[in-house]
Coordinates of C-alpha atoms and ligand atoms in Angstrom, one line a residue:
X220 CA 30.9 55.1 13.0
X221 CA 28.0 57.2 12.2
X222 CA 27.7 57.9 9.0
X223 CA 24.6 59.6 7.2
X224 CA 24.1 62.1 4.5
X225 CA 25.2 64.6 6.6
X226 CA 28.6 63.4 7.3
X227 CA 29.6 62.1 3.6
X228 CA 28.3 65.6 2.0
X229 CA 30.1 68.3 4.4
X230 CA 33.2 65.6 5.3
X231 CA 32.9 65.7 8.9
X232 CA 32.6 62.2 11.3
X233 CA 29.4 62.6 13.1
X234 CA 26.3 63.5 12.5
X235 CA 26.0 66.4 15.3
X236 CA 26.3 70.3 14.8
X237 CA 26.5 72.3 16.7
X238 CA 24.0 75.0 17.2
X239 CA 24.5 78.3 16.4
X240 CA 23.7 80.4 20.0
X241 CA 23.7 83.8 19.5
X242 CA 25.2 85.2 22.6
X243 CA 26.1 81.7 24.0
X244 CA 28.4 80.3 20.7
X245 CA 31.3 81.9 19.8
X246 CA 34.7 80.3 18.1
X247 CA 35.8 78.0 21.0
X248 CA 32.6 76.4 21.6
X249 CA 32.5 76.0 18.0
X250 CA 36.0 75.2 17.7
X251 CA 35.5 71.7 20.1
X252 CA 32.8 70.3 18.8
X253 CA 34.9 70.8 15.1
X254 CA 37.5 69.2 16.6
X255 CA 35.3 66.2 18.2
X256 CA 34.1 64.8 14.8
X257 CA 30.9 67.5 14.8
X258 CA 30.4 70.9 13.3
X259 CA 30.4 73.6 15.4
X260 CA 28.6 76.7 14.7
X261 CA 28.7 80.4 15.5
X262 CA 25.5 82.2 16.6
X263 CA 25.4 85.7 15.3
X264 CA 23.0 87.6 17.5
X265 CA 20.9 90.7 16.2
X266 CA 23.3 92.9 17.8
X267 CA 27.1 90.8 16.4
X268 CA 29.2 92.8 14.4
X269 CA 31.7 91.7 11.4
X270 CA 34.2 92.3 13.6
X271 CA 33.1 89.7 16.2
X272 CA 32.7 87.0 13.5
X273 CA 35.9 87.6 12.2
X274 CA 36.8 86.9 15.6
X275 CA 35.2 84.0 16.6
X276 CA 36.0 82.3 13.0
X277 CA 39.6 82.9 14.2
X278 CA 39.3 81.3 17.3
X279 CA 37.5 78.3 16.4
X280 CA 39.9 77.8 13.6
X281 CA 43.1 78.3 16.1
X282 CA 40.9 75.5 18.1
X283 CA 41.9 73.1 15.2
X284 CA 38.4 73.5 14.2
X285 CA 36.1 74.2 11.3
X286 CA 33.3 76.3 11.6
X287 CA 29.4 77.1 10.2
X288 CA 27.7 80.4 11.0
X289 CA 24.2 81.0 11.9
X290 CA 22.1 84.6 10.9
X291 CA 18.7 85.3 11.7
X292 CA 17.0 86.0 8.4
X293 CA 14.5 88.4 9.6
X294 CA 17.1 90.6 10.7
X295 CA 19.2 90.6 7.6
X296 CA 16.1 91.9 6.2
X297 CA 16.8 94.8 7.6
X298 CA 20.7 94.8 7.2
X299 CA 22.4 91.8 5.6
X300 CA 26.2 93.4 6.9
X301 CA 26.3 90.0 8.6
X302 CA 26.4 88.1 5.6
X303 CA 28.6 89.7 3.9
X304 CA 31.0 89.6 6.9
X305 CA 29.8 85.5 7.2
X306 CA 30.9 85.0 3.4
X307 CA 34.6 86.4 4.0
X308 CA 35.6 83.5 5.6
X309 CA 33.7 80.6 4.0
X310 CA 32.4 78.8 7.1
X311 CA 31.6 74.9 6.0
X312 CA 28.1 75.7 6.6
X313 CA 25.3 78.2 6.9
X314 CA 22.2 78.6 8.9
X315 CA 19.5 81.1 8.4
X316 CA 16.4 80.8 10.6
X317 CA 13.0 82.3 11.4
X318 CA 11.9 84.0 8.3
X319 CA 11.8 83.5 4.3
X320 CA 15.9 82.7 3.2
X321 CA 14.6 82.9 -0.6
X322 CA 16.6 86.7 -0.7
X323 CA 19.9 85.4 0.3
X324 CA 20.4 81.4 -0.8
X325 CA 21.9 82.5 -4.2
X326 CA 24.7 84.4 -2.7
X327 CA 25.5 81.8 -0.1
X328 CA 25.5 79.2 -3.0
X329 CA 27.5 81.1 -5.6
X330 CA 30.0 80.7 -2.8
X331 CA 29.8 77.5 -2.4
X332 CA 28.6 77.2 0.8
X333 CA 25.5 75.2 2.1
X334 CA 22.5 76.4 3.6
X335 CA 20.4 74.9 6.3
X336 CA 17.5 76.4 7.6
X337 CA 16.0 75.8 10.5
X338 CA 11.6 75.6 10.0
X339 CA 8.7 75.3 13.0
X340 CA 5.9 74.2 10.8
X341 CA 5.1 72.5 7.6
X342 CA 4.3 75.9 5.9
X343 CA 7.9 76.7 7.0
X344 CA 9.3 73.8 5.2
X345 CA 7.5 74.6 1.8
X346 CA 9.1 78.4 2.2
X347 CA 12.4 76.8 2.7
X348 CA 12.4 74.3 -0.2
X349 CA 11.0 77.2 -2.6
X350 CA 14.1 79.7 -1.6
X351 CA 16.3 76.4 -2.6
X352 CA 18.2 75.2 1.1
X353 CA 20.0 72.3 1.0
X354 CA 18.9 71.2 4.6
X355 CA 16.3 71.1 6.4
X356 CA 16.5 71.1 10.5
X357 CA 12.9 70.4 12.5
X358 CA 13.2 73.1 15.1
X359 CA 10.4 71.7 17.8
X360 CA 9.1 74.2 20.6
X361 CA 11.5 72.6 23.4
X362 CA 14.3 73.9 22.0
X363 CA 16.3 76.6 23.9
X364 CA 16.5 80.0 22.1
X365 CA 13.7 81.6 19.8
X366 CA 11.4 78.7 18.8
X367 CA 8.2 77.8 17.2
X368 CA 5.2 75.9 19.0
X369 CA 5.1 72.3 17.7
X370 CA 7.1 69.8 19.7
X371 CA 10.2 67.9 18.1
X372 CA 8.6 64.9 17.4
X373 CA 5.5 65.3 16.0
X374 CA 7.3 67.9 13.4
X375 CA 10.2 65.6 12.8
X376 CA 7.8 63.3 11.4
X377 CA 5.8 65.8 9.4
X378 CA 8.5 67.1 7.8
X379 CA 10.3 63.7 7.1
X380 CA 7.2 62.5 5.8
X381 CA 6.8 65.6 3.4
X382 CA 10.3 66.6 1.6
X383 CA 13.2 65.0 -0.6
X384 CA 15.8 67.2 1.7
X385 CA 18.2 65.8 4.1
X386 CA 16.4 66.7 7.6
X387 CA 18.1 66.9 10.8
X388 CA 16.1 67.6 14.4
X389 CA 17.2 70.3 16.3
X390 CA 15.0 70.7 20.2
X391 CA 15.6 68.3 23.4
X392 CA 18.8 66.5 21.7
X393 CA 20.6 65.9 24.9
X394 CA 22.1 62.1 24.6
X395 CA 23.0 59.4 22.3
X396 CA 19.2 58.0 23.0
X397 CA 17.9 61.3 20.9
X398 CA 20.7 61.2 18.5
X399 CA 19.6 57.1 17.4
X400 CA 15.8 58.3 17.6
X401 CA 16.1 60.9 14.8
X402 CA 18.5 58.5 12.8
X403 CA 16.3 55.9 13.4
X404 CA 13.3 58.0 12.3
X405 CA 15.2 58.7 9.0
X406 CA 17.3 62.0 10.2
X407 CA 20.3 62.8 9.0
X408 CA 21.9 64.0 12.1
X409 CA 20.7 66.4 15.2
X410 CA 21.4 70.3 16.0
X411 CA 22.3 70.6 20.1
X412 CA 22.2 73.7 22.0
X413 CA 21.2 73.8 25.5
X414 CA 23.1 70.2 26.1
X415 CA 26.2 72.3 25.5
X416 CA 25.2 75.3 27.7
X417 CA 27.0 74.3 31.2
X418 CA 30.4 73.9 29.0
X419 CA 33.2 75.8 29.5
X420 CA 33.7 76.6 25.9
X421 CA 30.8 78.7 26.2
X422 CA 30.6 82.3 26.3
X423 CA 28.1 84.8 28.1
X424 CA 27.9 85.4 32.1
X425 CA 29.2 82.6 34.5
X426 CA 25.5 82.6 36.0
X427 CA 23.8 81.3 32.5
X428 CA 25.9 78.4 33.0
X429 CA 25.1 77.1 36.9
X430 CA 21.7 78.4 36.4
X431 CA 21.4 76.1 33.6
X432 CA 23.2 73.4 35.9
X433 CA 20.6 73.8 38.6
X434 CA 17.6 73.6 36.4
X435 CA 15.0 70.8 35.7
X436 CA 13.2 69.8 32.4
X437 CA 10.3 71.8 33.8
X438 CA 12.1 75.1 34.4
X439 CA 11.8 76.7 31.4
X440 CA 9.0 79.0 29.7
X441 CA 8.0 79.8 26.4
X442 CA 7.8 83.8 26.6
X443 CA 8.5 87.3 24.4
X444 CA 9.2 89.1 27.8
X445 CA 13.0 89.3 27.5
X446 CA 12.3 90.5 23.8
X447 CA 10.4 93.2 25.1
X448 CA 12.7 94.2 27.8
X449 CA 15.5 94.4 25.6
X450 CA 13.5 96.0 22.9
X451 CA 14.8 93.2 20.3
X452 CA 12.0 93.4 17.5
X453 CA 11.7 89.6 17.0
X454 CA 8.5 88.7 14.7
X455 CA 5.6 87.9 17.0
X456 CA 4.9 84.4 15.7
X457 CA 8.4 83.2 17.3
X458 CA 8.6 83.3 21.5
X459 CA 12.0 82.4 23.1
X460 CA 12.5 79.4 25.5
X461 CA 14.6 80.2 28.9
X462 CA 14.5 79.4 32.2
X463 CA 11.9 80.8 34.9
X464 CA 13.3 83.4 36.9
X465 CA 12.4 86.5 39.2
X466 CA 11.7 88.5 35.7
X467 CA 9.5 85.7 34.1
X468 CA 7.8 85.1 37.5
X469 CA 6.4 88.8 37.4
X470 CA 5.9 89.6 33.8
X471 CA 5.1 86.6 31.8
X472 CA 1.9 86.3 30.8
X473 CA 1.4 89.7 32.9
X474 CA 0.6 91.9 29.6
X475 CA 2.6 94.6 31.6
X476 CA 3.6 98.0 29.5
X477 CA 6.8 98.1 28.1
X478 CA 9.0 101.1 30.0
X479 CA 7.9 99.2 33.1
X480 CA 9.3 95.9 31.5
X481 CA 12.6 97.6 30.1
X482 CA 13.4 99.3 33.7
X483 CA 13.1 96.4 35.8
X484 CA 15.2 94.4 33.5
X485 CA 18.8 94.2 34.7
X486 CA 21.3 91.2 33.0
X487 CA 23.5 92.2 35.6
X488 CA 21.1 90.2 37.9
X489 CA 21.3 86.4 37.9
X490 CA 17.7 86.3 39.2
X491 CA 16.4 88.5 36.4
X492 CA 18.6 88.1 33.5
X493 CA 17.8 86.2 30.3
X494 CA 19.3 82.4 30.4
X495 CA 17.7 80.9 26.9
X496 CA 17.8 77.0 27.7
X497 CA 15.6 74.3 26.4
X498 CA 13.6 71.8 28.1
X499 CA 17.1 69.5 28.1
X500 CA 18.1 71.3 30.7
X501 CA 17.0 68.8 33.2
X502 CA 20.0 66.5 31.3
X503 CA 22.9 69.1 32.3
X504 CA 24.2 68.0 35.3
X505 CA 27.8 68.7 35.2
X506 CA 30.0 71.5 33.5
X507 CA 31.0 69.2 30.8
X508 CA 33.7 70.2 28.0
X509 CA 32.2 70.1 25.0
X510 CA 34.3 67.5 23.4
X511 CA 33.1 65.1 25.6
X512 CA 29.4 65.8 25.3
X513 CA 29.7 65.1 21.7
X514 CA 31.5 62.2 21.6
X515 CA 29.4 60.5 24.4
X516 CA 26.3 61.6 22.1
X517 CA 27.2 59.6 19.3
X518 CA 29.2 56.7 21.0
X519 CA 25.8 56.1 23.0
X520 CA 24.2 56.4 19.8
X521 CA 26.1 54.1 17.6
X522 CA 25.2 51.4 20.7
X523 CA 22.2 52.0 20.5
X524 CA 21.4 51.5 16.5
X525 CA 23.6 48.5 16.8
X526 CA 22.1 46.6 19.6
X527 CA 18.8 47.6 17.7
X528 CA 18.6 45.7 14.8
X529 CA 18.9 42.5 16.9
X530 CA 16.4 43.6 20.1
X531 CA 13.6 44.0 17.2
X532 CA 14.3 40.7 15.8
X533 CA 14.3 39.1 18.9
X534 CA 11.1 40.4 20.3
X535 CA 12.6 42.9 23.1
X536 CA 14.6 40.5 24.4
Ligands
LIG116 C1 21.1 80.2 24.2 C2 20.5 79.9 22.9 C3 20.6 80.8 21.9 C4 20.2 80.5 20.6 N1 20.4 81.5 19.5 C5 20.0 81.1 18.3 C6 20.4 82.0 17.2 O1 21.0 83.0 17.4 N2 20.1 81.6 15.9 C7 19.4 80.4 15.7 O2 19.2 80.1 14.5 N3 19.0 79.6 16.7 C8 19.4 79.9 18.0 N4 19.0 79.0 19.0 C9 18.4 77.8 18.7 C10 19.4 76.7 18.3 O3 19.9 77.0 17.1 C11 18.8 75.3 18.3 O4 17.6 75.2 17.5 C12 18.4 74.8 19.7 O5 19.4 75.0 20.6 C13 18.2 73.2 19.6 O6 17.5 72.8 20.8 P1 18.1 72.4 22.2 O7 18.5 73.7 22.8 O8 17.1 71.7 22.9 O9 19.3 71.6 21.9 C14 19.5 79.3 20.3 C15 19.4 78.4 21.3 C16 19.9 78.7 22.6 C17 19.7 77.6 23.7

Protein backbone atom coordinates (compact mmCIF):
# COMPACT_ATOMS: atom_id res chain seq x y z
CA UNK A 1 0.00 0.00 0.00
CA UNK A 2 1.01 3.47 -1.00
CA UNK A 3 -0.05 5.77 1.08
CA UNK A 4 0.95 9.61 1.03
CA UNK A 5 -0.67 12.85 1.54
CA UNK A 6 -2.26 12.50 -1.45
CA UNK A 7 -4.14 9.42 -0.93
CA UNK A 8 -5.39 10.12 2.86
CA UNK A 9 -6.61 13.87 1.82
CA UNK A 10 -8.79 13.11 -1.48
CA UNK A 11 -9.55 9.23 -0.17
CA UNK A 12 -8.37 7.39 -3.13
CA UNK A 13 -5.61 4.20 -2.82
CA UNK A 14 -2.63 5.30 -4.87
CA UNK A 15 -0.80 8.01 -5.32
CA UNK A 16 -1.34 8.33 -9.33
CA UNK A 17 -3.67 10.78 -11.25
CA UNK A 18 -4.36 10.79 -13.95
CA UNK A 19 -3.55 13.55 -16.27
CA UNK A 20 -5.95 15.71 -17.61
CA UNK A 21 -5.34 15.38 -21.83
CA UNK A 22 -7.22 17.72 -23.55
CA UNK A 23 -8.27 15.96 -26.63
CA UNK A 24 -6.74 12.55 -25.48
CA UNK A 25 -8.79 12.19 -21.79
CA UNK A 26 -12.25 11.96 -21.78
CA UNK A 27 -14.71 9.92 -19.06
CA UNK A 28 -13.53 6.32 -19.78
CA UNK A 29 -9.89 6.91 -19.59
CA UNK A 30 -10.71 8.76 -16.61
CA UNK A 31 -13.19 6.35 -15.40
CA UNK A 32 -10.22 3.28 -15.27
CA UNK A 33 -7.73 4.76 -13.63
CA UNK A 34 -10.73 5.83 -10.82
CA UNK A 35 -11.56 2.54 -10.72
CA UNK A 36 -7.82 1.13 -10.37
CA UNK A 37 -7.10 2.94 -7.06
CA UNK A 38 -5.91 6.42 -9.08
CA UNK A 39 -7.77 9.55 -10.03
CA UNK A 40 -8.56 9.98 -13.34
CA UNK A 41 -8.86 13.26 -14.89
CA UNK A 42 -10.67 15.00 -17.77
CA UNK A 43 -8.72 17.28 -20.03
CA UNK A 44 -10.87 20.15 -21.21
CA UNK A 45 -9.25 21.49 -24.41
CA UNK A 46 -9.60 25.26 -25.48
CA UNK A 47 -12.19 24.23 -27.83
CA UNK A 48 -14.48 21.54 -25.02
CA UNK A 49 -17.85 22.55 -24.46
CA UNK A 50 -20.16 22.11 -21.13
CA UNK A 51 -21.84 19.81 -22.90
CA UNK A 52 -18.81 17.50 -23.55
CA UNK A 53 -17.87 17.64 -19.80
CA UNK A 54 -21.14 16.86 -18.74
CA UNK A 55 -20.56 13.99 -20.96
CA UNK A 56 -17.44 12.71 -20.06
CA UNK A 57 -18.21 13.18 -16.13
CA UNK A 58 -21.08 10.73 -17.03
CA UNK A 59 -19.08 8.30 -18.54
CA UNK A 60 -16.40 8.10 -16.14
CA UNK A 61 -18.87 7.93 -13.41
CA UNK A 62 -20.97 5.00 -15.31
CA UNK A 63 -17.17 3.45 -15.37
CA UNK A 64 -17.60 3.09 -11.54
CA UNK A 65 -15.21 5.89 -11.43
CA UNK A 66 -14.59 9.27 -9.83
CA UNK A 67 -13.33 11.96 -11.70
CA UNK A 68 -11.07 15.47 -11.50
CA UNK A 69 -11.24 18.04 -14.32
CA UNK A 70 -8.41 19.89 -15.84
CA UNK A 71 -8.93 23.82 -17.44
CA UNK A 72 -6.27 25.86 -18.89
CA UNK A 73 -6.25 28.99 -17.00
CA UNK A 74 -5.17 31.29 -19.63
CA UNK A 75 -8.12 30.44 -21.56
CA UNK A 76 -10.67 30.93 -18.91
CA UNK A 77 -9.25 34.24 -19.00
CA UNK A 78 -10.91 34.81 -21.83
CA UNK A 79 -14.13 32.74 -21.02
CA UNK A 80 -14.44 30.85 -17.77
CA UNK A 81 -17.94 28.85 -19.33
CA UNK A 82 -15.77 25.88 -18.54
CA UNK A 83 -15.68 26.35 -14.95
CA UNK A 84 -18.76 26.92 -14.44
CA UNK A 85 -19.86 23.82 -16.41
CA UNK A 86 -16.63 21.91 -14.33
CA UNK A 87 -18.42 23.08 -10.90
CA UNK A 88 -21.86 21.42 -11.81
CA UNK A 89 -20.73 18.20 -11.15
CA UNK A 90 -18.17 18.47 -8.28
CA UNK A 91 -15.26 16.46 -9.80
CA UNK A 92 -12.90 15.28 -6.66
CA UNK A 93 -10.34 17.48 -8.01
CA UNK A 94 -9.31 20.40 -10.04
CA UNK A 95 -6.48 21.33 -12.28
CA UNK A 96 -5.68 24.68 -13.71
CA UNK A 97 -2.46 25.10 -15.59
CA UNK A 98 -0.28 27.50 -17.46
CA UNK A 99 -1.10 30.89 -16.25
CA UNK A 100 -2.00 32.83 -12.84
CA UNK A 101 -5.19 30.60 -11.02
CA UNK A 102 -5.35 33.59 -8.34
CA UNK A 103 -8.91 34.72 -10.35
CA UNK A 104 -10.66 31.43 -9.93
CA UNK A 105 -9.27 29.44 -6.59
CA UNK A 106 -12.02 31.04 -4.44
CA UNK A 107 -14.91 29.72 -6.43
CA UNK A 108 -13.38 26.27 -6.78
CA UNK A 109 -12.83 26.33 -2.93
CA UNK A 110 -16.23 27.73 -1.79
CA UNK A 111 -17.27 24.50 -3.50
CA UNK A 112 -15.30 22.50 -1.88
CA UNK A 113 -13.18 21.19 -4.32
CA UNK A 114 -9.32 21.13 -4.44
CA UNK A 115 -7.11 22.83 -6.69
CA UNK A 116 -3.84 21.63 -8.09
CA UNK A 117 -1.88 23.53 -10.37
CA UNK A 118 0.47 22.42 -12.50
CA UNK A 119 4.01 25.15 -12.42
CA UNK A 120 7.32 24.97 -14.96
CA UNK A 121 9.50 27.22 -12.83
CA UNK A 122 10.09 28.45 -9.35
CA UNK A 123 8.47 31.92 -10.25
CA UNK A 124 5.44 29.68 -11.20
CA UNK A 125 5.31 28.03 -7.86
CA UNK A 126 5.36 31.56 -5.89
CA UNK A 127 2.22 32.53 -8.38
CA UNK A 128 0.53 29.41 -7.41
CA UNK A 129 0.99 29.51 -3.60
CA UNK A 130 -0.06 33.37 -3.68
CA UNK A 131 -3.53 32.54 -5.65
CA UNK A 132 -3.89 29.82 -2.60
CA UNK A 133 -3.74 26.00 -4.46
CA UNK A 134 -3.77 23.26 -2.44
CA UNK A 135 -1.22 21.26 -4.68
CA UNK A 136 1.45 21.75 -6.38
CA UNK A 137 2.53 19.37 -9.57
CA UNK A 138 6.30 19.97 -11.05
CA UNK A 139 5.41 19.93 -14.74
CA UNK A 140 9.19 19.23 -16.22
CA UNK A 141 9.80 19.95 -20.13
CA UNK A 142 9.54 16.02 -21.08
CA UNK A 143 6.12 15.98 -20.46
CA UNK A 144 3.75 15.36 -23.34
CA UNK A 145 1.21 18.20 -24.09
CA UNK A 146 2.02 22.07 -23.57
CA UNK A 147 5.04 22.23 -21.20
CA UNK A 148 7.68 24.50 -19.78
CA UNK A 149 11.52 24.13 -20.38
CA UNK A 150 13.09 22.74 -17.15
CA UNK A 151 13.35 19.00 -16.95
CA UNK A 152 11.42 16.98 -14.21
CA UNK A 153 14.09 16.48 -11.97
CA UNK A 154 15.93 19.27 -11.48
CA UNK A 155 12.39 21.18 -10.88
CA UNK A 156 11.05 18.48 -8.67
CA UNK A 157 13.82 19.29 -6.46
CA UNK A 158 13.49 23.04 -6.62
CA UNK A 159 10.23 23.11 -5.88
CA UNK A 160 10.28 20.47 -2.99
CA UNK A 161 13.06 22.28 -1.57
CA UNK A 162 11.08 25.68 -1.73
CA UNK A 163 7.21 25.26 -0.53
CA UNK A 164 5.06 23.79 2.50
CA UNK A 165 2.51 22.28 -0.27
CA UNK A 166 2.03 18.75 -1.09
CA UNK A 167 4.03 18.41 -4.51
CA UNK A 168 3.50 15.76 -6.96
CA UNK A 169 5.76 15.29 -10.46
CA UNK A 170 4.08 15.25 -13.46
CA UNK A 171 6.69 14.63 -17.03
CA UNK A 172 8.41 11.06 -17.96
CA UNK A 173 6.34 9.12 -15.17
CA UNK A 174 6.14 5.93 -17.09
CA UNK A 175 6.87 2.90 -14.37
CA UNK A 176 6.80 2.08 -10.85
CA UNK A 177 10.79 3.05 -10.96
CA UNK A 178 9.53 7.00 -11.47
CA UNK A 179 6.56 6.64 -9.19
CA UNK A 180 9.34 5.42 -5.90
CA UNK A 181 11.77 8.20 -7.28
CA UNK A 182 9.32 11.14 -6.66
CA UNK A 183 8.06 9.44 -3.36
CA UNK A 184 11.46 8.83 -2.49
CA UNK A 185 12.43 12.41 -3.24
CA UNK A 186 9.57 13.59 -0.84
CA UNK A 187 6.49 13.61 -3.63
CA UNK A 188 3.31 13.06 -2.80
CA UNK A 189 2.31 11.15 -5.79
CA UNK A 190 2.96 11.50 -9.85
CA UNK A 191 0.58 12.98 -12.76
CA UNK A 192 0.91 10.33 -16.09
CA UNK A 193 -0.03 11.21 -19.38
CA UNK A 194 1.72 9.90 -22.33
CA UNK A 195 2.21 6.28 -20.41
CA UNK A 196 -1.52 6.08 -20.87
CA UNK A 197 -1.68 7.21 -24.56
CA UNK A 198 -1.51 3.69 -26.49
CA UNK A 199 -4.72 2.64 -24.07
CA UNK A 200 -7.80 1.86 -25.32
CA UNK A 201 -9.66 4.02 -23.01
CA UNK A 202 -8.35 6.88 -24.82
CA UNK A 203 -10.04 9.06 -27.14
CA UNK A 204 -8.75 10.95 -30.34
CA UNK A 205 -7.77 9.23 -33.83
CA UNK A 206 -6.69 5.49 -33.84
CA UNK A 207 -3.19 6.79 -35.46
CA UNK A 208 -2.20 8.96 -32.12
CA UNK A 209 -2.31 5.74 -30.48
CA UNK A 210 0.15 3.28 -32.85
CA UNK A 211 2.09 6.35 -33.66
CA UNK A 212 2.73 6.73 -30.04
CA UNK A 213 3.38 2.77 -29.97
CA UNK A 214 6.00 3.03 -32.66
CA UNK A 215 7.93 5.88 -31.10
CA UNK A 216 11.21 6.10 -29.20
CA UNK A 217 12.22 8.40 -26.17
CA UNK A 218 13.89 10.48 -28.86
CA UNK A 219 10.98 11.08 -31.12
CA UNK A 220 9.46 13.89 -29.85
CA UNK A 221 10.07 17.79 -30.24
CA UNK A 222 9.48 20.66 -28.26
CA UNK A 223 7.52 23.09 -30.88
CA UNK A 224 4.53 25.95 -31.22
CA UNK A 225 4.09 24.75 -34.94
CA UNK A 226 0.78 22.80 -34.34
CA UNK A 227 -0.29 25.99 -32.26
CA UNK A 228 0.19 28.01 -35.18
CA UNK A 229 -1.46 25.75 -37.64
CA UNK A 230 -4.42 25.44 -35.75
CA UNK A 231 -4.45 29.00 -34.78
CA UNK A 232 -4.77 28.01 -30.94
CA UNK A 233 -3.41 31.35 -29.17
CA UNK A 234 -1.34 29.50 -26.50
CA UNK A 235 0.95 32.15 -24.54
CA UNK A 236 4.42 32.12 -26.19
CA UNK A 237 6.40 31.12 -23.03
CA UNK A 238 4.68 27.53 -23.18
CA UNK A 239 5.67 25.11 -26.54
CA UNK A 240 3.92 21.76 -26.85
CA UNK A 241 5.77 18.34 -26.79
CA UNK A 242 4.66 15.63 -29.68
CA UNK A 243 6.15 13.45 -31.79
CA UNK A 244 8.28 14.24 -35.06
CA UNK A 245 6.39 13.95 -38.10
CA UNK A 246 6.20 15.03 -41.86
CA UNK A 247 4.66 18.53 -40.47
CA UNK A 248 7.45 19.04 -37.72
CA UNK A 249 10.05 17.82 -40.17
CA UNK A 250 9.25 20.91 -42.59
CA UNK A 251 8.22 23.67 -40.30
CA UNK A 252 9.84 23.45 -36.94
CA UNK A 253 12.22 25.68 -36.34
CA UNK A 254 11.52 26.88 -40.15
CA UNK A 255 10.02 30.46 -38.97
CA UNK A 256 7.57 29.79 -42.02
CA UNK A 257 4.46 32.36 -42.37
CA UNK A 258 1.39 31.28 -40.92
CA UNK A 259 -1.41 30.79 -44.01
CA UNK A 260 1.36 28.57 -45.43
CA UNK A 261 1.57 26.65 -41.96
CA UNK A 262 -2.40 26.52 -41.59
CA UNK A 263 -2.88 25.07 -45.31
CA UNK A 264 -0.51 22.39 -45.15
CA UNK A 265 -1.81 21.19 -41.96
CA UNK A 266 -4.32 18.31 -42.37
CA UNK A 267 -5.25 16.04 -38.89
CA UNK A 268 -6.76 13.87 -41.25
CA UNK A 269 -3.11 12.81 -42.13
CA UNK A 270 -1.27 10.41 -39.77
CA UNK A 271 1.97 11.80 -41.11
CA UNK A 272 1.14 15.42 -40.41
CA UNK A 273 -1.29 15.50 -37.64
CA UNK A 274 -0.62 16.56 -34.09
CA UNK A 275 0.21 13.41 -31.66
CA UNK A 276 1.20 15.37 -28.24
CA UNK A 277 3.46 12.55 -26.45
CA UNK A 278 6.17 13.02 -24.00
CA UNK A 279 9.62 11.70 -24.05
CA UNK A 280 8.04 8.33 -22.19
CA UNK A 281 6.97 7.37 -25.21
CA UNK A 282 9.92 5.16 -25.72
CA UNK A 283 8.12 3.09 -22.50
CA UNK A 284 4.71 2.38 -24.57
CA UNK A 285 5.20 -0.66 -26.13
CA UNK A 286 1.86 -2.37 -26.03
CA UNK A 287 -1.80 -1.05 -26.22
CA UNK A 288 -2.24 -1.52 -22.49
CA UNK A 289 -5.72 -0.89 -20.66
CA UNK A 290 -5.36 1.58 -18.44
CA UNK A 291 -6.21 -0.32 -15.34
CA UNK A 292 -3.31 -2.34 -15.71
CA UNK A 293 -0.82 0.45 -16.41
CA UNK A 294 -1.68 1.87 -13.03
CA UNK A 295 -1.65 -0.81 -11.00
CA UNK A 296 1.70 -2.16 -12.42
CA UNK A 297 2.92 1.55 -11.66
CA UNK A 298 2.46 1.41 -8.09
CA UNK A 299 2.85 -2.45 -7.41
CA UNK A 300 6.45 -1.92 -9.00
CA UNK A 301 6.70 1.03 -6.85
CA UNK A 302 5.77 -0.29 -3.50
CA UNK A 303 8.74 -3.14 -4.37
CA UNK A 304 10.78 -0.84 -4.95
CA UNK A 305 10.51 1.47 -1.62
CA UNK A 306 10.39 -1.76 0.28
CA UNK A 307 13.43 -3.49 -0.96
CA UNK A 308 14.93 0.08 -0.45
CA UNK A 309 15.28 0.61 3.00
CA UNK A 310 17.31 -2.60 3.31
CA UNK A 311 19.62 -2.20 -0.12
CA UNK A 312 20.89 1.23 1.59
CA UNK A 313 21.60 -0.40 4.79
CA UNK A 314 23.34 -3.02 3.33
CA UNK A 315 25.71 -1.15 1.06
CA UNK A 316 23.94 -2.10 -2.41
CA UNK A 317 23.95 -5.37 -1.78
C1 LIG B 1 -1.89 14.49 -25.31
C2 LIG B 1 -1.67 15.39 -24.13
C3 LIG B 1 -2.57 16.43 -23.89
C4 LIG B 1 -2.41 17.25 -22.77
N1 LIG B 1 -3.33 18.23 -22.51
C5 LIG B 1 -3.27 18.92 -21.34
C6 LIG B 1 -4.33 19.80 -20.96
O1 LIG B 1 -5.32 19.97 -21.68
N2 LIG B 1 -4.22 20.46 -19.78
C7 LIG B 1 -3.16 20.27 -18.94
O2 LIG B 1 -3.12 20.86 -17.87
N3 LIG B 1 -2.13 19.44 -19.28
C8 LIG B 1 -2.19 18.76 -20.44
N4 LIG B 1 -1.18 17.86 -20.75
C9 LIG B 1 -0.06 17.68 -19.80
C10 LIG B 1 -0.42 16.65 -18.75
O3 LIG B 1 -1.38 17.18 -17.86
C11 LIG B 1 0.79 16.16 -17.92
O4 LIG B 1 1.48 17.25 -17.37
C12 LIG B 1 1.76 15.32 -18.72
O5 LIG B 1 1.11 14.40 -19.53
C13 LIG B 1 2.72 14.57 -17.77
O6 LIG B 1 3.85 14.11 -18.44
P1 LIG B 1 3.92 12.71 -19.23
O7 LIG B 1 3.16 12.96 -20.49
O8 LIG B 1 5.37 12.50 -19.46
O9 LIG B 1 3.30 11.66 -18.37
C14 LIG B 1 -1.32 17.04 -21.87
C15 LIG B 1 -0.43 15.98 -22.12
C16 LIG B 1 -0.60 15.16 -23.23
C17 LIG B 1 0.36 14.02 -23.44
Amino acid sequence: MLETWLTKSLGIELPIIGAPMGGRAGGRLAGEVSKAGGLGMLGAARYATPEWIAEEVATARAAGGDVGIGLMTWSLDDDATLLDAALEYEPKLISLSFGDPAPYVARIHDAGIPVLAQVNTIDDLRVAERAGVDIIVAQGGEAGGHTGRVATLPLLQEILESTSLPVLAAGGVSTGRGLAAVLAAGGEGVLVGTILLASPETIGPDYARTRVLAAGSADTVYTPVFDQARHQPWPERWFGRALVNDFTDKFHGGGVVDDVIVDAYDPADPNVGVVYAGQAAGMVTSERAAGDVIRAMSAQAEQLLSALGAKVRNNGR
